[in-house]
Coordinates of C-alpha atoms in Angstrom, one line a residue:
Chain F
M1 CA 80.4 63.0 86.6
R2 CA 79.5 64.9 89.7
W3 CA 82.1 67.6 89.0
V4 CA 80.2 69.1 86.1
N5 CA 76.9 69.3 87.8
F6 CA 74.8 72.1 86.4
D7 CA 73.1 73.3 89.6
G8 CA 71.5 70.1 90.6
K9 CA 70.7 68.9 87.1
S10 CA 73.1 67.0 85.0
A11 CA 74.1 68.9 81.9
G12 CA 74.1 65.5 80.2
R13 CA 77.0 63.7 78.6
P14 CA 76.7 65.4 75.1
A15 CA 77.3 68.9 76.6
I16 CA 80.3 67.7 78.6
V17 CA 81.8 65.8 75.6
A18 CA 81.2 68.8 73.3
F19 CA 82.9 71.2 75.8
A20 CA 85.8 68.9 76.3
A21 CA 86.2 68.5 72.5
L22 CA 86.2 72.2 72.1
L23 CA 88.9 72.7 74.8
T24 CA 91.1 70.0 73.2
L25 CA 90.7 71.6 69.7
A26 CA 91.5 75.0 71.1
A27 CA 94.7 73.7 72.8
L28 CA 95.7 71.7 69.7
A29 CA 95.2 74.8 67.5
D30 CA 98.5 76.0 68.9
F31 CA 100.1 73.6 66.3
L32 CA 98.4 75.5 63.5
V33 CA 99.6 79.0 64.2
A34 CA 102.9 80.6 64.7
H35 CA 102.8 82.7 68.0
H36 CA 105.0 85.7 68.3
P37 CA 105.9 85.6 72.0
H38 CA 107.0 88.9 73.5
F39 CA 108.6 87.3 76.5
G40 CA 109.7 83.8 77.5
L41 CA 106.8 82.1 79.2
D42 CA 104.2 83.1 76.6
G43 CA 105.9 81.0 74.0
T44 CA 105.3 77.7 75.8
F45 CA 102.8 75.3 74.4
G46 CA 99.2 76.1 75.2
F47 CA 100.3 79.1 77.2
A48 CA 96.9 80.9 76.9
A49 CA 95.1 77.8 78.0
W50 CA 96.9 77.1 81.2
F51 CA 97.5 80.8 82.0
G52 CA 93.8 81.6 81.5
F53 CA 92.9 78.7 83.8
A54 CA 95.5 79.6 86.4
G55 CA 94.6 83.3 86.3
C56 CA 91.0 82.4 87.1
V57 CA 92.0 80.1 89.9
V58 CA 94.1 83.0 91.4
F59 CA 91.2 85.4 91.1
V60 CA 88.8 82.9 92.7
A61 CA 91.2 82.5 95.6
L62 CA 91.6 86.2 96.0
A63 CA 87.8 86.6 95.9
R64 CA 87.4 83.9 98.7
L65 CA 90.0 85.7 100.7
V66 CA 88.3 89.1 100.3
A67 CA 85.0 87.4 101.1
A68 CA 86.4 85.9 104.3
I69 CA 87.4 89.3 105.6
L70 CA 84.8 91.7 104.1
R71 CA 81.6 89.8 103.6
R72 CA 78.6 91.1 105.6
P73 CA 74.9 90.1 105.5
D74 CA 72.6 92.0 103.3
G75 CA 71.4 95.2 104.8
A76 CA 74.6 95.6 106.9
Y77 CA 74.4 99.3 106.0
D78 CA 70.7 99.7 106.8
S79 CA 70.8 99.3 110.5
Chain K
M1 CA 83.7 120.2 56.1
T2 CA 82.8 123.7 57.1
A3 CA 85.4 126.0 58.5
S4 CA 83.6 126.6 61.7
V5 CA 80.6 125.2 63.6
L6 CA 77.3 127.1 63.7
V7 CA 75.9 125.2 66.7
Q8 CA 77.8 123.6 69.5
P9 CA 76.6 119.9 69.2
A10 CA 76.3 119.7 73.0
L11 CA 73.6 122.4 73.1
V12 CA 71.3 120.4 70.9
L13 CA 71.1 117.6 73.5
I14 CA 71.0 120.0 76.5
V15 CA 68.3 122.2 75.0
G16 CA 66.4 119.0 73.9
G17 CA 66.7 117.6 77.4
L18 CA 65.4 120.8 78.9
L19 CA 62.4 120.8 76.5
L20 CA 61.5 117.1 77.2
P21 CA 59.4 117.6 80.4
L22 CA 57.3 120.2 78.5
L23 CA 56.3 117.7 75.8
K24 CA 54.0 114.7 75.7
G25 CA 53.1 111.8 73.5
R26 CA 54.4 111.6 70.0
L27 CA 56.2 115.0 70.1
R28 CA 58.2 113.8 73.1
G29 CA 59.0 110.6 71.4
A30 CA 60.1 112.4 68.3
L31 CA 62.4 114.7 70.3
I32 CA 63.9 111.8 72.1
V33 CA 64.8 110.1 68.9
I34 CA 65.8 113.1 66.8
A35 CA 67.9 115.2 69.2
P36 CA 70.8 112.7 69.6
L37 CA 70.8 112.1 65.9
V38 CA 71.1 115.8 65.2
A39 CA 73.9 116.1 67.8
L40 CA 75.6 113.1 66.2
A41 CA 75.5 114.7 62.7
L42 CA 76.8 118.0 64.1
A43 CA 79.6 116.3 66.1
W44 CA 80.7 114.4 63.0
Q45 CA 81.1 117.6 61.1
V46 CA 83.2 119.5 63.7
P47 CA 86.4 120.4 61.8
D48 CA 89.9 120.1 63.0
G49 CA 91.2 123.0 65.0
E50 CA 89.5 125.7 67.0
A51 CA 86.0 126.1 65.6
L52 CA 84.6 128.6 68.1
R53 CA 86.3 131.2 70.2
I54 CA 84.9 133.6 72.7
S55 CA 86.2 135.8 75.4
Y56 CA 84.7 135.6 78.9
L57 CA 85.9 137.4 82.0
G58 CA 89.1 138.3 80.3
F59 CA 89.8 134.6 79.4
A60 CA 90.1 133.3 75.9
L61 CA 87.7 130.3 75.7
T62 CA 87.4 127.7 73.0
P63 CA 84.1 126.0 73.5
V64 CA 84.6 123.9 70.4
R65 CA 87.9 122.5 69.3
G66 CA 87.9 119.5 67.0
D67 CA 90.2 116.7 66.2
A68 CA 89.9 112.9 65.6
L69 CA 89.9 112.1 69.3
S70 CA 87.3 114.6 70.4
R71 CA 85.0 113.7 67.4
L72 CA 85.3 110.0 68.2
F73 CA 84.2 110.4 71.8
A74 CA 81.5 113.0 70.9
V75 CA 80.0 110.8 68.2
T76 CA 80.1 107.8 70.5
F77 CA 78.3 109.8 73.3
A78 CA 75.6 111.0 70.8
A79 CA 75.1 107.4 69.5
M80 CA 74.8 106.2 73.1
A81 CA 72.3 108.9 73.9
F82 CA 70.2 107.7 71.0
A83 CA 70.3 104.1 72.1
G84 CA 69.7 105.0 75.7
G85 CA 66.8 107.3 74.7
V86 CA 65.1 104.6 72.7
F87 CA 65.6 102.2 75.6
A88 CA 64.0 104.7 78.0
L89 CA 61.1 105.6 75.7
N90 CA 58.6 104.2 78.1
Q91 CA 60.2 105.5 81.2
K92 CA 57.5 107.3 83.1
R93 CA 59.7 109.6 85.2
S94 CA 60.1 112.7 83.0
V95 CA 63.0 114.1 85.1
E96 CA 65.3 111.2 84.3
L97 CA 65.4 111.4 80.5
A98 CA 65.6 115.2 80.6
A99 CA 68.6 114.9 83.0
A100 CA 70.1 112.1 80.9
Y101 CA 70.1 114.3 77.7
C102 CA 71.6 117.2 79.5
Y103 CA 74.2 114.7 80.9
A104 CA 75.0 113.3 77.4
G105 CA 75.1 116.8 76.0
S106 CA 77.6 117.9 78.7
A107 CA 79.7 114.9 77.9
I108 CA 79.8 115.9 74.3
G109 CA 80.6 119.5 75.4
A110 CA 83.5 118.2 77.5
A111 CA 84.8 116.2 74.5
F112 CA 85.0 119.4 72.4
A113 CA 86.2 121.7 75.2
G114 CA 89.4 123.4 74.0
D115 CA 90.1 125.1 77.3
L116 CA 90.0 124.2 80.9
I117 CA 87.2 126.6 81.9
T118 CA 84.8 125.2 79.4
L119 CA 85.8 121.7 80.4
F120 CA 85.1 122.5 84.0
I121 CA 81.6 123.9 83.2
F122 CA 80.6 120.8 81.3
W123 CA 82.3 118.6 83.9
E124 CA 80.1 120.0 86.7
A125 CA 77.0 120.0 84.5
M126 CA 77.6 116.2 84.1
A127 CA 77.9 115.8 87.9
I128 CA 74.6 117.6 88.5
A129 CA 72.7 115.9 85.7
S130 CA 73.9 112.4 86.7
T131 CA 73.0 113.0 90.3
L132 CA 69.4 113.9 89.1
I133 CA 69.3 110.6 87.2
V134 CA 70.2 108.7 90.4
W135 CA 67.7 110.6 92.4
S136 CA 64.9 110.2 89.9
A137 CA 64.8 106.5 90.8
G138 CA 62.8 107.4 93.9
T139 CA 63.3 107.3 97.7
T140 CA 65.4 104.1 97.7
A141 CA 68.2 106.0 95.8
R142 CA 68.2 109.1 98.0
G143 CA 71.2 108.1 100.2
A144 CA 73.3 106.7 97.4
G145 CA 72.5 109.8 95.3
M146 CA 73.6 112.0 98.1
R147 CA 76.9 110.1 98.6
Y148 CA 77.4 110.3 94.8
A149 CA 76.8 114.0 94.7
I150 CA 79.2 114.7 97.6
I151 CA 82.0 112.7 96.1
H152 CA 81.5 114.4 92.7
L153 CA 81.4 117.8 94.4
L154 CA 84.7 116.9 96.0
G155 CA 86.0 116.1 92.5
G156 CA 84.7 119.4 91.3
V157 CA 86.6 121.2 94.0
L158 CA 89.8 119.4 93.2
L159 CA 89.3 120.2 89.5
M160 CA 88.5 123.8 90.2
A161 CA 91.6 124.3 92.4
G162 CA 93.8 122.5 89.9
I163 CA 92.5 124.6 87.0
A164 CA 92.9 127.8 88.9
G165 CA 96.4 126.9 89.8
E166 CA 97.3 125.8 86.3
I167 CA 96.0 129.0 84.7
A168 CA 97.8 131.1 87.2
A169 CA 101.1 129.2 86.6
S170 CA 100.9 128.8 82.8
G171 CA 99.0 131.9 81.9
T172 CA 96.9 130.0 79.4
T173 CA 93.5 128.5 79.6
A174 CA 94.2 126.0 76.8
F175 CA 93.6 122.3 77.6
Q176 CA 97.0 120.7 76.6
P177 CA 99.0 117.7 77.6
L178 CA 100.0 118.1 81.3
A179 CA 103.2 116.8 82.7
L180 CA 102.9 115.8 86.4
D181 CA 105.2 118.5 87.8
S182 CA 103.1 120.8 89.9
V183 CA 100.5 120.6 92.6
P184 CA 97.7 122.0 90.4
R185 CA 98.3 119.2 87.8
W186 CA 98.2 116.6 90.5
L187 CA 94.8 118.0 91.5
I188 CA 93.5 117.9 88.0
L189 CA 94.7 114.3 87.6
S190 CA 93.0 113.3 90.8
A191 CA 89.8 114.9 89.7
F192 CA 89.9 113.1 86.4
L193 CA 90.7 109.7 88.1
L194 CA 87.9 110.2 90.6
N195 CA 85.5 110.3 87.7
A196 CA 87.1 107.3 86.1
G197 CA 86.2 105.3 89.2
T198 CA 89.7 104.9 90.4
P199 CA 90.4 103.7 94.0
P200 CA 90.5 105.0 96.7
L201 CA 87.5 107.1 95.6
S202 CA 85.9 104.5 93.4
A203 CA 83.1 103.0 95.6
W204 CA 80.7 105.8 94.5
L205 CA 80.3 103.9 91.2
P206 CA 79.0 100.5 92.5
D207 CA 77.2 102.3 95.3
A208 CA 75.2 104.8 93.2
Y209 CA 74.8 103.4 89.7
P210 CA 72.8 100.3 90.5
E211 CA 70.3 102.4 92.6
A212 CA 69.3 104.3 89.5
S213 CA 66.2 103.1 87.6
W214 CA 66.2 100.3 85.0
S215 CA 67.0 102.9 82.3
G216 CA 69.0 105.4 84.3
M217 CA 71.9 103.1 84.9
V218 CA 72.4 102.7 81.1
F219 CA 73.1 106.5 80.8
L220 CA 75.3 106.6 83.9
S221 CA 77.5 103.8 82.7
A222 CA 78.3 105.5 79.4
F223 CA 79.4 109.1 80.1
T224 CA 81.1 110.0 83.4
T225 CA 83.8 107.3 83.2
K226 CA 84.4 107.5 79.5
A227 CA 84.6 111.3 79.5
A228 CA 87.3 110.8 82.2
I229 CA 89.1 108.4 79.9
Y230 CA 88.9 111.0 77.1
V231 CA 90.5 113.8 79.2
L232 CA 93.1 111.4 80.6
I233 CA 94.1 110.5 77.0
R234 CA 94.2 114.2 76.2
G235 CA 96.0 115.5 79.3
F236 CA 98.0 112.6 80.8
A237 CA 99.0 110.2 78.1
G238 CA 102.1 108.4 79.0
T239 CA 101.9 109.1 82.8
E240 CA 103.5 105.9 84.1
L241 CA 101.7 106.1 87.4
L242 CA 98.5 105.2 85.5
I243 CA 99.8 101.7 84.6
P244 CA 99.8 100.3 88.2
V245 CA 96.6 102.2 88.9
G246 CA 94.8 100.6 85.9
L247 CA 96.1 97.1 86.7
F248 CA 94.8 97.4 90.2
M249 CA 91.4 98.5 88.9
A250 CA 91.2 95.7 86.4
C251 CA 91.9 93.1 89.2
Y252 CA 89.9 94.8 91.9
G253 CA 86.9 94.9 89.6
I254 CA 87.1 91.2 88.9
V255 CA 87.4 90.2 92.6
Y256 CA 84.4 92.3 93.7
A257 CA 82.2 91.5 90.7
A258 CA 82.9 87.8 91.2
L259 CA 81.4 88.0 94.7
E260 CA 78.3 90.1 93.9
N261 CA 74.8 88.9 94.3
D262 CA 73.2 92.0 92.8
M263 CA 73.5 91.7 89.0
R264 CA 73.6 95.5 88.6
R265 CA 76.4 95.9 91.1
L266 CA 78.2 93.1 89.4
L267 CA 78.0 95.1 86.1
A268 CA 79.2 98.2 87.9
Y269 CA 82.3 96.4 89.1
S270 CA 82.8 95.0 85.7
L271 CA 82.8 98.6 84.4
V272 CA 85.6 99.4 86.8
N273 CA 87.5 96.3 85.6
Q274 CA 87.2 97.5 81.9
I275 CA 88.2 101.0 82.7
G276 CA 91.3 99.6 84.3
F277 CA 92.4 98.3 80.9
M278 CA 91.9 101.7 79.3
I279 CA 93.9 103.4 82.1
V280 CA 96.8 101.0 81.6
G281 CA 96.7 101.9 77.9
I282 CA 96.9 105.6 78.7
G283 CA 99.7 105.0 81.1
I284 CA 101.7 103.1 78.4
G285 CA 101.2 106.1 76.2
T286 CA 102.4 104.9 72.8
E287 CA 100.3 105.6 69.8
M288 CA 99.1 102.0 69.7
A289 CA 98.3 102.0 73.4
L290 CA 96.3 105.3 73.1
N291 CA 94.5 104.0 70.1
G292 CA 93.7 100.9 72.1
A293 CA 92.4 102.9 75.1
A294 CA 90.2 105.1 72.8
T295 CA 88.8 102.1 70.8
H296 CA 88.2 100.2 74.0
A297 CA 86.4 103.1 75.5
V298 CA 84.1 103.3 72.5
A299 CA 83.5 99.6 72.3
S300 CA 82.9 99.4 76.0
V301 CA 80.4 102.2 76.0
F302 CA 78.2 100.1 73.8
Y303 CA 78.7 96.6 75.2
Q304 CA 78.6 97.8 78.8
A305 CA 75.3 99.7 78.0
L306 CA 74.0 96.5 76.3
L307 CA 74.8 94.4 79.4
I308 CA 73.2 97.0 81.7
M309 CA 70.1 97.1 79.4
T310 CA 69.7 93.4 79.7
A311 CA 69.9 93.7 83.5
G312 CA 67.5 96.7 83.2
A313 CA 65.1 94.6 81.2
V314 CA 65.1 91.9 83.9
L315 CA 64.6 94.5 86.6
F316 CA 61.8 96.2 84.5
V317 CA 60.0 92.9 83.9
T318 CA 60.5 91.1 87.2
G319 CA 61.4 93.8 89.7
K320 CA 64.3 91.7 90.9
R321 CA 68.0 92.3 90.6
R322 CA 69.6 89.7 92.9
F323 CA 70.8 86.4 91.6
T324 CA 69.3 84.7 94.6
D325 CA 65.9 85.8 93.3
I326 CA 66.3 85.0 89.6
G327 CA 67.6 82.3 87.3
G328 CA 66.9 80.5 84.0
L329 CA 65.4 83.6 82.4
A330 CA 66.5 82.6 78.9
R331 CA 63.4 80.5 78.7
T332 CA 61.0 83.4 79.2
M333 CA 63.2 86.2 77.9
P334 CA 65.1 84.6 74.9
L335 CA 65.8 87.9 73.1
T336 CA 67.2 89.6 76.2
A337 CA 69.3 86.5 76.9
A338 CA 70.7 86.5 73.4
C339 CA 71.6 90.2 73.7
C340 CA 73.2 89.4 77.0
V341 CA 75.4 86.7 75.4
V342 CA 76.5 89.2 72.7
G343 CA 77.4 91.7 75.4
A344 CA 79.2 89.0 77.4
L345 CA 81.2 87.9 74.4
S346 CA 82.1 91.5 73.7
I347 CA 83.3 92.3 77.2
A348 CA 85.3 89.0 77.2
S349 CA 87.0 90.0 74.0
F350 CA 85.9 86.9 72.1
P351 CA 86.8 87.0 68.4
L352 CA 84.1 88.6 66.3
A353 CA 82.8 90.7 69.2
S354 CA 83.9 94.3 69.8
G355 CA 86.2 93.8 72.8
F356 CA 88.5 91.6 70.7
I357 CA 89.5 94.4 68.4
S358 CA 90.1 96.9 71.2
K359 CA 91.4 95.3 74.3
T360 CA 93.9 93.2 72.5
M361 CA 95.4 96.4 71.1
I362 CA 96.3 97.5 74.6
S363 CA 97.9 94.2 75.4
E364 CA 99.9 94.3 72.1
A365 CA 101.2 97.7 73.0
A366 CA 102.3 96.4 76.4
G367 CA 104.1 93.5 74.7
Q368 CA 105.8 95.8 72.1
E369 CA 107.1 98.0 74.9
G370 CA 108.5 95.0 76.7
L371 CA 106.4 95.5 79.8
A372 CA 106.3 91.8 80.8
I373 CA 104.4 92.1 84.2
V374 CA 101.9 94.4 82.6
W375 CA 101.3 92.1 79.7
Y376 CA 100.9 89.0 82.0
L377 CA 98.5 90.8 84.3
L378 CA 96.4 92.1 81.4
A379 CA 96.2 88.5 80.1
A380 CA 95.1 87.2 83.5
A381 CA 92.6 90.0 83.9
S382 CA 91.3 89.3 80.4
A383 CA 90.7 85.7 81.5
G384 CA 89.1 86.9 84.8
V385 CA 86.3 88.7 82.9
V386 CA 84.5 85.3 82.6
L387 CA 84.2 85.4 86.4
H388 CA 81.8 88.4 86.2
A389 CA 80.1 89.8 83.1
G390 CA 81.7 87.3 80.7
M391 CA 80.1 84.3 82.1
R392 CA 78.9 84.6 85.7
Y393 CA 76.2 87.2 85.0
P394 CA 74.6 85.4 82.0
W395 CA 74.9 82.1 83.7
L396 CA 73.3 83.1 87.0
A397 CA 70.6 85.3 85.4
F398 CA 69.6 83.5 82.2
F399 CA 71.0 80.0 82.2
G400 CA 71.3 78.9 85.9
K401 CA 68.8 76.9 87.8
E402 CA 65.3 78.1 87.1
Q403 CA 63.5 80.2 89.7
T404 CA 61.8 82.5 87.3
P405 CA 59.4 85.0 88.4
P406 CA 56.7 85.6 85.8
S407 CA 58.5 87.3 82.9
T408 CA 58.6 87.9 79.2
D409 CA 60.9 89.9 76.9
P410 CA 60.5 93.7 77.5
P411 CA 58.4 96.1 75.4
W412 CA 59.5 96.7 71.8
S413 CA 61.4 100.0 72.4
M414 CA 63.7 98.3 74.9
R415 CA 64.1 95.4 72.5
I416 CA 65.1 97.7 69.6
A417 CA 67.7 99.5 71.8
M418 CA 69.3 96.2 72.9
L419 CA 69.3 94.8 69.3
L420 CA 70.9 98.0 68.1
L421 CA 73.7 97.8 70.6
A422 CA 74.2 94.1 70.0
A423 CA 74.4 94.7 66.3
L424 CA 76.9 97.5 66.9
S425 CA 79.0 95.3 69.2
I426 CA 79.2 92.5 66.6
G427 CA 79.6 95.1 63.8
I428 CA 82.6 96.6 65.4
G429 CA 84.1 93.2 66.1
V430 CA 83.5 91.9 62.6
A431 CA 84.6 95.1 60.7
P432 CA 86.9 97.0 62.9
Q433 CA 88.4 99.0 60.1
Y434 CA 85.6 101.6 60.2
L435 CA 86.3 102.3 63.8
Y436 CA 90.0 102.2 63.4
A437 CA 89.7 104.9 60.7
L438 CA 88.3 107.3 63.3
L439 CA 91.2 106.9 65.8
P440 CA 93.6 109.7 66.7
Y441 CA 96.7 107.9 65.3
P442 CA 97.2 105.8 62.2
V443 CA 96.5 102.1 63.1
D444 CA 99.3 99.6 62.6
Y445 CA 97.6 96.6 64.1
T446 CA 95.8 93.6 62.7
P447 CA 93.5 92.0 65.2
Y448 CA 92.5 89.0 63.2
T449 CA 95.8 87.0 62.9
G450 CA 95.7 83.3 63.5
A451 CA 97.9 83.7 66.6
H452 CA 95.6 86.3 68.2
V453 CA 92.4 84.4 67.6
V454 CA 93.9 81.1 68.9
F455 CA 95.3 82.9 71.9
Y456 CA 92.0 84.5 73.0
V457 CA 89.9 81.4 72.2
Q458 CA 92.2 79.3 74.3
L459 CA 92.4 81.9 77.1
L460 CA 88.6 82.3 77.3
L461 CA 87.6 78.7 76.9
F462 CA 90.0 77.5 79.6
A463 CA 88.9 80.4 81.8
A464 CA 85.3 79.3 81.2
L465 CA 86.4 75.8 82.3
A466 CA 87.8 77.3 85.4
F467 CA 84.5 79.1 86.1
V468 CA 82.4 76.0 85.5
L469 CA 84.6 73.9 87.9
M470 CA 84.9 76.6 90.6
R471 CA 81.6 78.4 90.4
R472 CA 80.6 76.7 93.7
W473 CA 83.1 78.9 95.4
L474 CA 81.4 82.0 94.0
P475 CA 77.8 81.2 94.9
P476 CA 75.2 84.0 94.9
A477 CA 74.5 84.6 98.5
E478 CA 72.4 87.2 100.4
A479 CA 75.5 89.2 101.4
I480 CA 77.5 92.3 100.4
T481 CA 81.2 92.8 100.3
L482 CA 82.4 95.9 102.1
D483 CA 84.2 98.4 99.9
I484 CA 86.1 101.6 100.4
D485 CA 82.7 103.4 101.0
W486 CA 82.6 101.6 104.4
L487 CA 85.1 104.3 105.5
Y488 CA 82.6 107.1 105.0
R489 CA 79.4 105.1 105.5
R490 CA 80.4 103.4 108.7
L491 CA 83.8 104.3 110.1
G492 CA 83.5 108.0 109.5
P493 CA 80.0 108.4 111.1
A494 CA 81.2 106.1 114.0
V495 CA 84.3 108.2 114.6
A496 CA 82.1 111.4 114.4
A497 CA 79.6 109.9 116.8
A498 CA 82.4 108.8 119.2
G499 CA 83.9 112.3 118.9
L500 CA 80.5 113.9 119.7
R501 CA 80.0 111.6 122.7
A502 CA 83.5 112.4 124.0
A503 CA 82.9 116.1 123.5
D504 CA 79.6 115.6 125.3
R505 CA 81.3 113.9 128.2
I506 CA 84.1 116.6 128.4
S507 CA 81.7 119.5 128.2
G508 CA 79.4 117.7 130.7
R509 CA 82.3 117.4 133.1
I510 CA 83.3 121.1 132.7
A511 CA 79.7 122.1 133.3
E512 CA 79.5 119.8 136.3
S513 CA 82.7 121.3 137.9
A514 CA 81.6 124.8 137.1
R515 CA 78.3 124.0 138.8
Q516 CA 80.1 122.6 141.8
A517 CA 82.4 125.7 142.0
A518 CA 79.4 128.0 141.7
S519 CA 77.4 126.1 144.4
A520 CA 80.4 126.1 146.7
S521 CA 80.8 129.8 146.4
V522 CA 77.1 130.3 146.9
K523 CA 77.3 128.2 150.0
A524 CA 80.3 130.2 151.3
I525 CA 78.4 133.5 150.7
E526 CA 75.4 131.9 152.3
A527 CA 77.5 131.0 155.3
L528 CA 78.5 134.6 155.8
H529 CA 75.4 136.5 154.7
G530 CA 72.6 133.9 154.8
P531 CA 70.1 133.7 157.6
G532 CA 72.2 132.8 160.6
G533 CA 75.4 133.8 158.8
I534 CA 77.9 135.7 160.8
L535 CA 77.4 139.0 158.9
A536 CA 73.6 138.8 158.7
R537 CA 73.0 138.1 162.4
T538 CA 71.2 140.7 164.4
W539 CA 73.6 141.7 167.0
P540 CA 72.7 142.8 170.6
T541 CA 73.1 146.6 171.2
G542 CA 75.3 145.8 174.2
R543 CA 77.8 144.0 172.1
M544 CA 77.9 146.9 169.6
A545 CA 78.6 149.4 172.4
F546 CA 81.3 147.1 173.7
W547 CA 83.1 146.8 170.4
A548 CA 82.7 150.6 169.7
T549 CA 84.3 151.2 173.1
V550 CA 87.2 148.8 172.2
M551 CA 87.7 150.6 168.9
L552 CA 87.7 154.0 170.5
G553 CA 90.1 152.8 173.2
A554 CA 92.5 151.4 170.5
Y555 CA 92.3 154.6 168.6
L556 CA 93.2 156.6 171.7
I557 CA 96.2 154.4 172.5
L558 CA 97.4 154.6 168.8
F559 CA 97.0 158.4 168.9
Y560 CA 99.3 158.7 171.9
L561 CA 102.0 156.3 170.6

């Protein structure tokens, strides 16, 4: 399980299992409530789940792009 | 309620602040605790309508005008001054707290200002007091404080020009809703937006705020930007331009905060991100959107201050503020870590925390108005909060890999302040009806429906998953990300220096050619008159006699012709 590697130390199977269970429950909770979509896309199953995830992916990508162009070493303003 | 006010609530804090440096020990502590509470009680009791009128320089001024919106903000400011005052009880620098109370008082004064002139006076008082707070942190804050002061003086000039033009055009000093149809009104809007931390003049916020002391930044985060939100609600509700502006701020705040290595700069960018949500609400301009913007401003004053207090506690105890220097502090600072988690849940709008009952109102208003793009972007920006204060900050500071400098939870006064704001953030989240009752418009919104709760739990949990999986791409590193302030910190000075060099070269060249021309003429004169020059030579008498004879002969011939 290298992909959930808590900064060099394994978070341990229980933590990963608990988090995965929580995510599954949250996604399945869509069956329990009646959403009132304002538009089309937000009525799809698990919309908030995939949209939240995708939103973060886009923001991370944007941040990497900004970093590639505008990142400078600490103290760039001091010299 | 009384029909008029006896004391302007702002004056209590301003006079209290001015007295603070004169006091010591228990008396000082008592004033710090009591002054904001008195101001709070007075602000609560300001009646609807114009409560105080005076005439000054031929203008009718209304220093105190009450309604639900102004009371809500004034009470929030007074409560925040109390929490910040308790947090700063053991701050040794006496200037800072004195300035902070004048600053909070001025914010209250701005909230009650019924006319533009009173508003301008309190606006400028806030700028001066907040600059003093930045400067009181010591020599390291000198440059940032100067840049902060210059930007806010520019804002003051814009506001002054706008107000003068507005009064000349409309003939009234009253502070009313302003349609964007004249140059003065554009100037007023740009001055308000400058204080709200809106790009392009936004970089003053992450530049100056983190340089204040561990307690100073708590005050700074609460008043300038939220007073700007208040005046925007009052003056520019429904101005559509504000929707794209707010959306940009929300996204820009996320991107920059996600890259930050300095926890206090991260929180400063998260402040910009949250203000973006409010500005979108003001731009939408429906009753629900304005209620949402006002509630979110109140909720965010408290949770943002809470988060900044936890970072201030870490700075106070360890002297460190960069993620590359800290980590795993939850072990040694459990109470601070717990308060940080409460603040993080609140800013992320997790159910039962304060952000949930405020931010969702703005999204709902966008949905009801059929603004699809706005609604989707607000949802994405809500998820993006986990990339900064929602998860990245607590993770890197308190739960990440351990590299703890010696640390414990901070002294009791700081702990009490953090607990107070944590309780307030949870209280607002659990029982929103009390806050809703204070809003300017009747509230027709139920935050705790099954659909809302499931939506935000899903959104935030899967955003958290995204953060956990991708945090390697946002590692803390000893680097900064250039912002707009690069224009006036690097490009501007570079251009000025290049201009000076060019001017130097040109003036040097002019001087050189003038010198050459001068020396050439000196040489020419020297050739004629110098020693050995034709006009300075001693001529033999014989030649003189010869030439005199020639002249006389010529004269004789001319005479006869």
